Amino acid sequence: MIINNLNSEDQFYFNLLKSAIATTFLKNHTAPAAIEEWKGEEIVLFQEDLFAKVKARVSEKWFYTYCKKEASKLPRIDMLNMLSQYVGFRNWAAFKKEHTLKLQGKTKTKSFQFVVLALVSLICLLWLFTNTKNEFKFCFVDDLQHTPITDAVNIKIISTKESAIELKTDSLGCFSYTTNAEYITFVVKSPYYKTDTIVRYIDTNEHQLVPLATDDYALMLKYYAEGNSNDFKKHKAQLNELIADEAIIYQFHSNTIGVEVFSKEDFVRMLTIPTSGLRRVKILDRTLKDGKIVKLKFIML
């Protein structure tokens, strides 16, 4: 099967398709508006929604290759046709034709809009000269190993004047944010690092490295969930110490829409059965109380 090289026109239409995919998915699900920000549970739910509508799937590797970043080439034509059907078109050619017609219609109105746009641009320039923008840039590293944290870190920007804004770090473990304020307050949260609230002022900001403290409980749980211990009696005892008796544990399924609820006893039993499948458990989120895990989300990859 021939894979097309990605020129500027292909890139334009494929970006339109990704936006249409996100719009279609968000009609019945909750997720970030930009498909590039989807992760974990959101990708799984999209895979299931795609299968429900067009009886076909995309792998997580495919999603990361073509949707999480700017791809260097177009997907195969059969994948483009399938995704075009997902957003309501017969195939990729029909999707491109429809959007080409829309663009041509918009072009006819550009002459009329030129003066208006010029005025808007002038107003924007005046606004920029009278409003200072401060850009904050941060990258997160492990506080012990001083290595970049490449797994997505959830960022919540806190403001006294508006609702909180939620972001995620990029593949390098970094994020940036622009504001009129002289300082920024944000909360960081990650499955294997401690939640922390950070305040930084613009005069001390220059591509700052922010160390995050590892969450020992989460790392221990990850260690046992991946089947690294051969002493299953000890394995079971330590899991019982990590998890509270009243803990609520959710399993998200990669091949169905829905959530299964586990008791502590059932979850510990699953992790202490010596099978190769244990190494496929991935912890999505956890909540601690009084030094024990009281809420946990996981998925079998």
XYZ file of C-alpha atoms in Angstrom, residues 13-146:
134
model
C -6.679 18.852 5.150
C -5.432 16.216 7.597
C -5.439 18.819 10.387
C -9.045 19.642 9.417
C -9.870 15.932 9.669
C -8.308 15.691 13.142
C -10.370 18.688 14.266
C -13.517 17.056 12.857
C -12.673 13.826 14.711
C -12.390 15.718 17.997
C -15.698 17.538 17.363
C -17.480 14.245 16.604
C -16.044 12.507 19.676
C -16.896 15.401 22.025
C -20.592 15.184 21.110
C -20.910 12.197 23.475
C -17.731 12.288 25.553
C -15.698 14.623 27.732
C -12.091 15.285 26.707
C -9.742 18.207 25.873
C -10.862 20.083 22.753
C -7.515 19.451 21.021
C -6.983 15.828 19.956
C -3.246 16.263 20.568
C -3.987 16.499 24.312
C -5.846 13.179 24.542
C -4.218 10.549 26.688
C -4.934 7.155 28.212
C -8.635 6.824 29.004
C -9.650 9.342 26.309
C -7.782 7.403 23.600
C -9.398 4.147 24.729
C -12.874 5.713 24.624
C -12.166 7.102 21.140
C -11.084 3.641 19.925
C -14.382 2.211 21.145
C -16.462 5.049 19.684
C -14.716 4.576 16.326
C -15.452 0.854 16.361
C -19.100 1.457 17.298
C -19.592 3.836 14.352
C -17.497 2.315 11.538
C -16.574 -1.167 12.842
C -12.851 -0.497 12.639
C -10.086 0.398 15.054
C -6.840 2.324 15.246
C -4.014 1.208 17.541
C -2.618 3.371 20.320
C 0.715 3.468 18.416
C -1.096 4.760 15.296
C -2.864 7.428 17.362
C 0.412 8.682 18.841
C 2.087 8.685 15.411
C -0.589 10.622 13.530
C -2.719 12.488 16.113
C -0.429 13.450 18.990
C 2.024 15.328 16.758
C 2.522 16.654 13.244
C 3.020 13.556 11.093
C 5.682 13.456 8.353
C 3.369 11.564 5.985
C -0.318 10.897 5.505
C -1.877 7.720 6.916
C -2.847 4.999 4.443
C -5.851 5.849 2.261
C -7.961 3.117 3.915
C -7.367 4.771 7.311
C -8.228 8.198 5.882
C -11.446 6.801 4.379
C -12.392 5.154 7.687
C -11.816 8.345 9.715
C -13.715 10.400 7.123
C -16.674 8.032 7.561
C -16.428 8.505 11.328
C -16.963 12.270 10.910
C -19.876 11.804 8.477
C -18.357 11.623 4.964
C -18.347 8.821 2.398
C -14.550 8.812 2.117
C -11.411 10.994 2.235
C -12.024 12.426 -1.237
C -15.531 13.540 -0.235
C -14.169 15.134 2.938
C -11.557 17.116 0.992
C -14.065 18.175 -1.694
C -16.576 19.473 0.874
C -13.954 21.545 2.680
C -12.486 22.817 -0.578
C -15.918 24.179 -1.559
C -16.269 25.853 1.818
C -12.873 27.487 1.464
C -13.722 28.728 -2.029
C -16.910 30.274 -0.680
C -14.936 32.042 2.001
C -12.425 33.341 -0.541
C -15.178 35.210 -2.410
C -15.895 37.268 0.675
C -12.278 38.192 1.419
C -12.314 41.471 -0.497
C -15.272 42.679 1.536
C -13.608 41.602 4.741
C -10.222 43.132 4.023
C -10.980 46.578 5.430
C -12.642 45.079 8.498
C -9.657 42.814 9.102
C -7.271 45.716 8.683
C -9.186 47.681 11.311
C -9.238 44.696 13.652
C -5.499 44.216 13.148
C -4.881 47.874 13.985
C -6.952 47.554 17.143
C -5.048 44.408 18.095
C -1.715 46.149 17.584
C -2.808 49.033 19.783
C -3.978 46.523 22.376
C -0.641 44.696 22.284
C 1.241 47.940 22.855
C -0.897 48.694 25.904
C -1.021 45.158 27.353
C 2.151 43.376 28.439
C 2.204 39.612 27.983
C 4.380 37.408 30.185
C 5.307 33.943 28.931
C 6.124 31.297 31.529
C 7.985 28.128 30.515
C 8.584 25.123 32.758
C 9.996 21.606 32.394
C 9.566 18.897 35.042
C 12.302 16.560 36.259
C 12.513 13.734 38.787
C 13.859 15.218 42.042
C 16.104 12.194 42.717
C 17.367 11.225 39.268
C 17.125 14.721 37.703
